[in-house]
PDB file of C-alpha atoms in Angstrom:
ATOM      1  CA  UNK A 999       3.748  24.318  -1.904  1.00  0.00           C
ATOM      2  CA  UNK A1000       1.168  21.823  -0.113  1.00  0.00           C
ATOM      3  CA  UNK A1001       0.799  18.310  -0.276  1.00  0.00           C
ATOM      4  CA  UNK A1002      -1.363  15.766   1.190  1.00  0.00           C
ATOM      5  CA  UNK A1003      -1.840  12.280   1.924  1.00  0.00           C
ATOM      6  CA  UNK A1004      -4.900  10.246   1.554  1.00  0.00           C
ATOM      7  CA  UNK A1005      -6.797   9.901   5.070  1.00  0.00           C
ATOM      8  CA  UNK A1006     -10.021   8.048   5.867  1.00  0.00           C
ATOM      9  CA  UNK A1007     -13.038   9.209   7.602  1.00  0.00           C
ATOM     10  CA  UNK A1008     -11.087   9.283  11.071  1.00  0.00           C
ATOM     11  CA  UNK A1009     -10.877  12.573  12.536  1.00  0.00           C
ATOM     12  CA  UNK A1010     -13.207  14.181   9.446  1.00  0.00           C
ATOM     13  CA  UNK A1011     -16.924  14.905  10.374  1.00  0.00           C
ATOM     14  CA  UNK A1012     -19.479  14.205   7.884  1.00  0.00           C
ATOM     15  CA  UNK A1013     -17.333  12.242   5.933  1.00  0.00           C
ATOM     16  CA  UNK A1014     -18.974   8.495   4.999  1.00  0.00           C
ATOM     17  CA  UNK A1015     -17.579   5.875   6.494  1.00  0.00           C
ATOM     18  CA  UNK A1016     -14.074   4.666   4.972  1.00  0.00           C
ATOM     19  CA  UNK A1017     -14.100   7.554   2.570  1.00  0.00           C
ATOM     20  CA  UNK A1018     -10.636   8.475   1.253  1.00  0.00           C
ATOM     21  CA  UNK A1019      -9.708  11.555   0.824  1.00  0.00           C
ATOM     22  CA  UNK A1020      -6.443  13.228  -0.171  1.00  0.00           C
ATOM     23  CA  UNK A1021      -7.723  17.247   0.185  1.00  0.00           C
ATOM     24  CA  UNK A1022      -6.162  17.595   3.196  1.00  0.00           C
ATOM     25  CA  UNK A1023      -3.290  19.904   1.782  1.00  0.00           C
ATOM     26  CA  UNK A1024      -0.350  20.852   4.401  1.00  0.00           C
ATOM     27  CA  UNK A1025       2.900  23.016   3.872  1.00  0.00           C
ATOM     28  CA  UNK A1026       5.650  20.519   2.272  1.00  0.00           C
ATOM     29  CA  UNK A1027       8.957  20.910   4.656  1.00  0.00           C
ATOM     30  CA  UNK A1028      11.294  20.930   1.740  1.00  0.00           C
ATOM     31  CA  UNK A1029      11.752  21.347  -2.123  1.00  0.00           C
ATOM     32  CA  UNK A1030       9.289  19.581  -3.898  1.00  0.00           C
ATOM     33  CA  UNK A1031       9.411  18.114  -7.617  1.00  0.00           C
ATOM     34  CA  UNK A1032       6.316  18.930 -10.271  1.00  0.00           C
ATOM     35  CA  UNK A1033       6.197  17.215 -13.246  1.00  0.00           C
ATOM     36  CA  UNK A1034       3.424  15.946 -15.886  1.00  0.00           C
ATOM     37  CA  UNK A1035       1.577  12.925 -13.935  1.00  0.00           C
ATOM     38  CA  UNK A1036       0.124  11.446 -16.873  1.00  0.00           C
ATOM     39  CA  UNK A1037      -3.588  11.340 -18.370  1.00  0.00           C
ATOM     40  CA  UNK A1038      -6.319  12.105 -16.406  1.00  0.00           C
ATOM     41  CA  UNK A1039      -8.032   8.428 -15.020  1.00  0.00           C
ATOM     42  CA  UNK A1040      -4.743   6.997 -14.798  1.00  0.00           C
ATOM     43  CA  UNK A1041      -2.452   9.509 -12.902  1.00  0.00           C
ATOM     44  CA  UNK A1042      -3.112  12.039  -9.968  1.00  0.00           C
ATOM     45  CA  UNK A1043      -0.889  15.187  -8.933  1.00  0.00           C
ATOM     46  CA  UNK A1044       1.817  16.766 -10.196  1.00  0.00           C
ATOM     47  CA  UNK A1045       3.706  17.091  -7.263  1.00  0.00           C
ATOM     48  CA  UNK A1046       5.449  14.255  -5.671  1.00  0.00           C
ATOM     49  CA  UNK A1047       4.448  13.101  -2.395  1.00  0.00           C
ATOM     50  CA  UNK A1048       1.087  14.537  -3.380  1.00  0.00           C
ATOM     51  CA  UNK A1049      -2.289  11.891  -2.973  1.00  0.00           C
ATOM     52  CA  UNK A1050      -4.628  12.256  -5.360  1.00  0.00           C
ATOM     53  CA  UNK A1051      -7.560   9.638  -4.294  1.00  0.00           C
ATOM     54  CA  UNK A1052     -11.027   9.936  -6.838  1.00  0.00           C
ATOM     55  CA  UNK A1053      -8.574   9.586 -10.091  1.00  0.00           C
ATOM     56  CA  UNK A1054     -11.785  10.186 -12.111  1.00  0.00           C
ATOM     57  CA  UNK A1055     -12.444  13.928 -11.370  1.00  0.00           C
ATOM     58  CA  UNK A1056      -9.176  14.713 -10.073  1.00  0.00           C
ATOM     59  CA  UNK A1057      -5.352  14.826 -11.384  1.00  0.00           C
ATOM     60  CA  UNK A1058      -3.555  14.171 -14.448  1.00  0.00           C
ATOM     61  CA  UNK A1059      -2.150  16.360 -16.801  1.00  0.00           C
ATOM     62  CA  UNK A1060      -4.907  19.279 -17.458  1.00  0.00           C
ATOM     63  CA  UNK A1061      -5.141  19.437 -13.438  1.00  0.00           C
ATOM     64  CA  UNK A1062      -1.723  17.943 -12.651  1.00  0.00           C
ATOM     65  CA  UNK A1063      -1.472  21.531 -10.096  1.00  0.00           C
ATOM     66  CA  UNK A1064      -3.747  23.834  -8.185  1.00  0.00           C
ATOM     67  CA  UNK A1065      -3.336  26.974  -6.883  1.00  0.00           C
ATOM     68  CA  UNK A1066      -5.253  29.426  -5.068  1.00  0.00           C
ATOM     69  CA  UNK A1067      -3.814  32.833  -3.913  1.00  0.00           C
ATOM     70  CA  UNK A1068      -3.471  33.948  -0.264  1.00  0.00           C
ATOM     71  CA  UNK A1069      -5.014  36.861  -0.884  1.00  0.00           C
ATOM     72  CA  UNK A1070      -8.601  35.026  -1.340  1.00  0.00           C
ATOM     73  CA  UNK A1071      -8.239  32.852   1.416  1.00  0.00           C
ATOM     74  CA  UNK A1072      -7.533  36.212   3.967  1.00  0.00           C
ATOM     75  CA  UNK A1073     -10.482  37.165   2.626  1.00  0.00           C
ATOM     76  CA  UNK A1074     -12.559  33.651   2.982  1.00  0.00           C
ATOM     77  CA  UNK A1075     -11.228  33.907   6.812  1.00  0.00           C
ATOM     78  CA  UNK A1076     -12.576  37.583   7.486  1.00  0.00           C
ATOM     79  CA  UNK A1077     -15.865  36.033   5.818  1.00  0.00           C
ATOM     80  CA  UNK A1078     -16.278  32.565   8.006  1.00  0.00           C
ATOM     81  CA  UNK A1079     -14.456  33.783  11.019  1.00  0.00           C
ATOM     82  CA  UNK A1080     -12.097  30.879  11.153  1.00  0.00           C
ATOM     83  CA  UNK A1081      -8.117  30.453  10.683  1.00  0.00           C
ATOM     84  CA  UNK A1082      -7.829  29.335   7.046  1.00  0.00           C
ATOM     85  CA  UNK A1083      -4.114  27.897   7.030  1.00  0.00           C
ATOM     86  CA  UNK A1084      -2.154  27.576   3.296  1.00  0.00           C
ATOM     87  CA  UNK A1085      -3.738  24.667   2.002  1.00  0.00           C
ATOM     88  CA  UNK A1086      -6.776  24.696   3.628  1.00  0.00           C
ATOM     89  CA  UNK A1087      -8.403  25.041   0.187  1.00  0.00           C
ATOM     90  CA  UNK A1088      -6.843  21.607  -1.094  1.00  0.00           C
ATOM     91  CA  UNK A1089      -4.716  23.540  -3.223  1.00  0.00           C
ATOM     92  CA  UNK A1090      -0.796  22.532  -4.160  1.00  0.00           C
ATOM     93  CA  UNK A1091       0.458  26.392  -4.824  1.00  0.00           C
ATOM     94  CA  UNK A1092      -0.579  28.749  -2.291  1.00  0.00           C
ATOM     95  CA  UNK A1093       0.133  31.969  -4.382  1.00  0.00           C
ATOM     96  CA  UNK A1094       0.586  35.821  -2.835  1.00  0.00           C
ATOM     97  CA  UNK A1095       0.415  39.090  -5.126  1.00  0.00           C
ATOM     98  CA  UNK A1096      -0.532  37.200  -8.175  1.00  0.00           C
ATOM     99  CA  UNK A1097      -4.604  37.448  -9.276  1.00  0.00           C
ATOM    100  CA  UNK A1098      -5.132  33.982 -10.152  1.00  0.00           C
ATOM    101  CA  UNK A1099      -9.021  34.000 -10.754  1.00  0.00           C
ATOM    102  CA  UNK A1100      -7.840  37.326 -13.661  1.00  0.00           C
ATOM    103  CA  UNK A1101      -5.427  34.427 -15.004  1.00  0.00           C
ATOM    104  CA  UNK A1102      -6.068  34.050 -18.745  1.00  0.00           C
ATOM    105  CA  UNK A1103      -6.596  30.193 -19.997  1.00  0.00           C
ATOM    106  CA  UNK A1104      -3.113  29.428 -21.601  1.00  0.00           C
ATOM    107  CA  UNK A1105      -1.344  32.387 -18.943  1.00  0.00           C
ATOM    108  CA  UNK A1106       2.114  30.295 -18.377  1.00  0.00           C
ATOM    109  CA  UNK A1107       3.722  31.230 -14.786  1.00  0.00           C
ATOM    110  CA  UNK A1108       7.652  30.436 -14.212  1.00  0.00           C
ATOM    111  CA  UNK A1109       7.762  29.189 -10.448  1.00  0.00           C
ATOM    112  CA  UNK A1110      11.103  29.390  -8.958  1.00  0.00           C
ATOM    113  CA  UNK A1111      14.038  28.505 -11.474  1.00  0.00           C
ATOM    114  CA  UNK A1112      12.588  26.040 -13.705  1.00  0.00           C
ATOM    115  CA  UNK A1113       9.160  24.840 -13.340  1.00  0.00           C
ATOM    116  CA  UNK A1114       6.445  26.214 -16.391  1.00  0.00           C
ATOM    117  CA  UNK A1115       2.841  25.614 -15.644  1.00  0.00           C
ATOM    118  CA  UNK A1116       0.124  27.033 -17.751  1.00  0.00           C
ATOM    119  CA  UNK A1117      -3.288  27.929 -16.749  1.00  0.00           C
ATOM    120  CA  UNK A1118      -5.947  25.216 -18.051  1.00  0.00           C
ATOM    121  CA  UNK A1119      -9.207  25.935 -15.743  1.00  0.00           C
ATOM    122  CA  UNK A1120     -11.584  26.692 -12.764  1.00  0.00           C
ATOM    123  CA  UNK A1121     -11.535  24.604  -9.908  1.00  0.00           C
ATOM    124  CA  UNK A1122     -15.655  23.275  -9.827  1.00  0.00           C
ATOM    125  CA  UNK A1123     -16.348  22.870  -6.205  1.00  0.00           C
ATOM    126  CA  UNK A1124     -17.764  19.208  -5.002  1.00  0.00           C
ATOM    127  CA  UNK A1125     -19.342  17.550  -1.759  1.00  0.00           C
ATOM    128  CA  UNK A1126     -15.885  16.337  -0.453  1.00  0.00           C
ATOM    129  CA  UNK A1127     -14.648  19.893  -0.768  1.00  0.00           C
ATOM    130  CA  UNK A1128     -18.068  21.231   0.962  1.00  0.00           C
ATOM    131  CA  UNK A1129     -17.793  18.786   3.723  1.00  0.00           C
ATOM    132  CA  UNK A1130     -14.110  19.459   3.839  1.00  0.00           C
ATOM    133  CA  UNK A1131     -15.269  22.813   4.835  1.00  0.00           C
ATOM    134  CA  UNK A1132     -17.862  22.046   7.053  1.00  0.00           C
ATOM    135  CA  UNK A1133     -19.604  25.316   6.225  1.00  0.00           C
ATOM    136  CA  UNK A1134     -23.259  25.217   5.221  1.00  0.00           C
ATOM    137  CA  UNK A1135     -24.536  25.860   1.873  1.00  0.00           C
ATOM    138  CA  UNK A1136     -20.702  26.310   0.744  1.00  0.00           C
ATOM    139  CA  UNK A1137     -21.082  25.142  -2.612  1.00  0.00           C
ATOM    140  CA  UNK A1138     -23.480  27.615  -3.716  1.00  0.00           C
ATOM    141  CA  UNK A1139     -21.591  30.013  -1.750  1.00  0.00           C
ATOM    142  CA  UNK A1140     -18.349  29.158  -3.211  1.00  0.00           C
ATOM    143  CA  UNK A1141     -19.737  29.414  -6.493  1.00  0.00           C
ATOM    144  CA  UNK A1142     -20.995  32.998  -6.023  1.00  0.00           C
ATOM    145  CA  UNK A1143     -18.059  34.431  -5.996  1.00  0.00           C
ATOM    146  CA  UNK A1144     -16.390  33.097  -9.070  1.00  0.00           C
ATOM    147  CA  UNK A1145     -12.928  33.246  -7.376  1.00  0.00           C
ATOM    148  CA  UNK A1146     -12.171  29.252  -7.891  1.00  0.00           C
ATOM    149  CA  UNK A1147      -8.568  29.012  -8.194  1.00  0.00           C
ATOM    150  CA  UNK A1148      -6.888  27.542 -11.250  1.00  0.00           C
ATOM    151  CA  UNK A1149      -5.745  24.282 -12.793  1.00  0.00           C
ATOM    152  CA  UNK A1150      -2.307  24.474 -14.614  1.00  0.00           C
ATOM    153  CA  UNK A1151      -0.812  21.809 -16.540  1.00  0.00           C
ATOM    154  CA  UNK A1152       2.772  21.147 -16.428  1.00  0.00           C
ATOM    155  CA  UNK A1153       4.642  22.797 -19.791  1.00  0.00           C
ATOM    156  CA  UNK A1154       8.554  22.196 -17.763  1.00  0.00           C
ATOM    157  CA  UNK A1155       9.371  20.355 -14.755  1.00  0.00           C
ATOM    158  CA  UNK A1156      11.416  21.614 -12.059  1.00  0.00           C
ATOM    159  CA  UNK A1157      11.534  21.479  -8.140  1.00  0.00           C
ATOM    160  CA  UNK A1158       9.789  24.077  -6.434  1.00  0.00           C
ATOM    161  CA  UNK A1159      10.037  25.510  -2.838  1.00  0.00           C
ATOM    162  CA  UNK A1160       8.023  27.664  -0.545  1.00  0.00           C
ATOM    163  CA  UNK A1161       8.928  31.218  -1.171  1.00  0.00           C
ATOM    164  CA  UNK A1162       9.928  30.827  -5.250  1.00  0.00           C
ATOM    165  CA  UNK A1163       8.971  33.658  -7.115  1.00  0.00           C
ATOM    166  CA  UNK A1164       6.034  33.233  -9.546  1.00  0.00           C
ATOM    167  CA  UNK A1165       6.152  35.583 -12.478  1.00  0.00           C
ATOM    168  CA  UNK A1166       3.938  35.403 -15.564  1.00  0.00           C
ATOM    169  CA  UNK A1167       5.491  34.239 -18.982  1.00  0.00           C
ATOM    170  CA  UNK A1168       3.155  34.440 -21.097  1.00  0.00           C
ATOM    171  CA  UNK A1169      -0.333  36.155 -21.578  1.00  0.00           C
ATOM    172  CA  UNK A1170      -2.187  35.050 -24.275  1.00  0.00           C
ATOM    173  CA  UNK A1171      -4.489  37.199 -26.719  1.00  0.00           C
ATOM    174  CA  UNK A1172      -7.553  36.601 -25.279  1.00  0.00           C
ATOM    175  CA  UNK A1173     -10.485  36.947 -22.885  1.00  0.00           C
ATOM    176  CA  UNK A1174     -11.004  34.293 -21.475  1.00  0.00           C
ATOM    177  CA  UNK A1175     -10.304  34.643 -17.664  1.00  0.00           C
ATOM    178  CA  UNK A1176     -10.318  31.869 -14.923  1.00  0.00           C
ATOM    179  CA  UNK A1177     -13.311  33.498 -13.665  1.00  0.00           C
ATOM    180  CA  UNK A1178     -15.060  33.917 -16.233  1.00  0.00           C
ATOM    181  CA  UNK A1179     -14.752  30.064 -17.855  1.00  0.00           C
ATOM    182  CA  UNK A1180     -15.873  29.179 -14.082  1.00  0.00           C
ATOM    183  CA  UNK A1181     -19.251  31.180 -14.628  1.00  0.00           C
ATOM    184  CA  UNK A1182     -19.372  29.545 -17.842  1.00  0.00           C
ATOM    185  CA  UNK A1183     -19.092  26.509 -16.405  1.00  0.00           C
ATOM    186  CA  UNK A1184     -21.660  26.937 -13.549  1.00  0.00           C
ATOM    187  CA  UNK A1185     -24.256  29.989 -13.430  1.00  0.00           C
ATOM    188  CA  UNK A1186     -23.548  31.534 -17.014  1.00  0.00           C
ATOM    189  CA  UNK A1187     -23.512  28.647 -19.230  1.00  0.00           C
ATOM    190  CA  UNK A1188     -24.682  30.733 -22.235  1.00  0.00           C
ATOM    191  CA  UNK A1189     -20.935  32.056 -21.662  1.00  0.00           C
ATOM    192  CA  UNK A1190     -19.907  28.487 -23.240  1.00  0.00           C
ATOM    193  CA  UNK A1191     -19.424  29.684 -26.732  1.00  0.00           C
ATOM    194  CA  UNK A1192     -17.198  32.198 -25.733  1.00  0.00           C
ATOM    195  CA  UNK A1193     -14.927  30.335 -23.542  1.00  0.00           C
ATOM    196  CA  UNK A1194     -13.771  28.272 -27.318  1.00  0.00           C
ATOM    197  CA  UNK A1195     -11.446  31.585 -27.902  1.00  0.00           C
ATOM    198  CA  UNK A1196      -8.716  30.062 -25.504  1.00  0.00           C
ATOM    199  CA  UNK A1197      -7.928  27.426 -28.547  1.00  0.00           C
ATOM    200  CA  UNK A1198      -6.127  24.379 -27.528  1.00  0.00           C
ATOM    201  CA  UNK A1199      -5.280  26.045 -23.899  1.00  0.00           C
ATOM    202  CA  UNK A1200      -8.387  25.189 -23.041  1.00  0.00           C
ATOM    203  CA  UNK A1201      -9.175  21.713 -20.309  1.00  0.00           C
ATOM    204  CA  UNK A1202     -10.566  19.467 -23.004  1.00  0.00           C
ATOM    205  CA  UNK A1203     -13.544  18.866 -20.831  1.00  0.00           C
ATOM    206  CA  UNK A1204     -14.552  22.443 -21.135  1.00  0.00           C
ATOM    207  CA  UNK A1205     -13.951  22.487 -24.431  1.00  0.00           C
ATOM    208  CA  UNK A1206     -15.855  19.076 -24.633  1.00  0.00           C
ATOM    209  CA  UNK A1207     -18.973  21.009 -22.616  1.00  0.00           C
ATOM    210  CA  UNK A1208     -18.198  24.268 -25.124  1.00  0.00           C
ATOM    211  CA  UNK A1209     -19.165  22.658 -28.249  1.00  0.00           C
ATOM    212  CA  UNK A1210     -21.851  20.448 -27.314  1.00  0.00           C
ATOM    213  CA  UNK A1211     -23.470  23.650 -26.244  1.00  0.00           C
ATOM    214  CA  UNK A1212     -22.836  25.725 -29.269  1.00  0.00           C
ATOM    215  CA  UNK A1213     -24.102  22.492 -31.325  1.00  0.00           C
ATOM    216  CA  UNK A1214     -27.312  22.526 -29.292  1.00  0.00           C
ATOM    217  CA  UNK A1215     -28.278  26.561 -29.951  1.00  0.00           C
TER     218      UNK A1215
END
């Protein structure tokens, strides 16, 4: 589990002046608590202690947790040569031996001995994640590969520590994969359509995006 505060421009290169950030994800020392934050505009993480800063694209209860498996950043590391600690990615849940961009929208995942979270959508890279980074062209590099990492909504509280198992729940009947509502989302959009099968799972701004594109056809 990683949390971060917000931070200012200090100590991040290429950051504007006085911009706050709160991507700066580190390894929480102890148990931390995940629970619904509230709507999305109002209310940032799910975890406590966790900063959320840009309220309007980040947080609330369709993105109140993020996760990104260990696997993919190993892999990320062999590609940009650098040490990519847990975290690095912004993400809350640093997962291992779980294929989170295969993750079906609605998947639920038990983590440790009560917490419920259910898969909701892509993470859709943005500058402060790019300059995060530092690594040219990363955007359209990061999109490429369709491995984003996944949203999950909060179904059950509970406190969480590093090392809790995560096993799935639930798997619903379905196609509609992380990955592939990410290329929907980004460099497949006549994929929209399809993405409606995940019902009410689905992050109400893709299913927003879904059916003003089938509307348009």
């Amino acid at each position: 589990m990683n949390v971060g505060r917000a931070r200012t421009d200090e100590g991040l290169p290429g950051f504007a002046p006085g911009l706050a950030t709160g991507i700066d994800k580190r390894p929480a020392d102890g148990p931390v608590a995940v629970a619904a934050p509230g709507p999305k505009g109002t209310a940032g993480s799910g975890l406590a202690g966790d900063t959320i800063v840009t309220l309007r694209h980040h947080g609330g209860n369709d993105q109140a947790v993020y996760a990104f498996a260990r696997e993919d950043l190993d892999r990320w590391e062999r590609g940009l040569g650098r040490t990519l600690p847990d975290g690095a990615f912004g993400e809350n849940l640093t997962t291992s031996g779980l294929d989170v961009n295969g993750a079906l929208i609605g998947e639920r995942w038990h983590v440790g001995p009560d917490l419920l979270l259910e898969v909701t959508a892509p993470r859709i890279p943005c500058r402060t994640f790019a300059t995060w980074l530092g690594e040219e062209g990363w955007i359209k590099r990061f999109t490429q590969e369709a491995a984003p990492g996944a949203y999950l909504r909060v179904i059950e509280p509970g406190e969480v520590r590093a090392g809790d198992p995560v096993t799935v729940a639930h798997r619903p009947d379905h196609a509609v994969t992380v990955s592939f509502l990410f290329r929907a989302r980004t460099t497949e959009r006549a994929l929209l359509p399809d993405v409606l099968a995940a019902g009410d799972a689905l992050h109400p701004e893709a299913r927003e995006k879904a059916l003003a594109y089938r509307a348009a056809l």
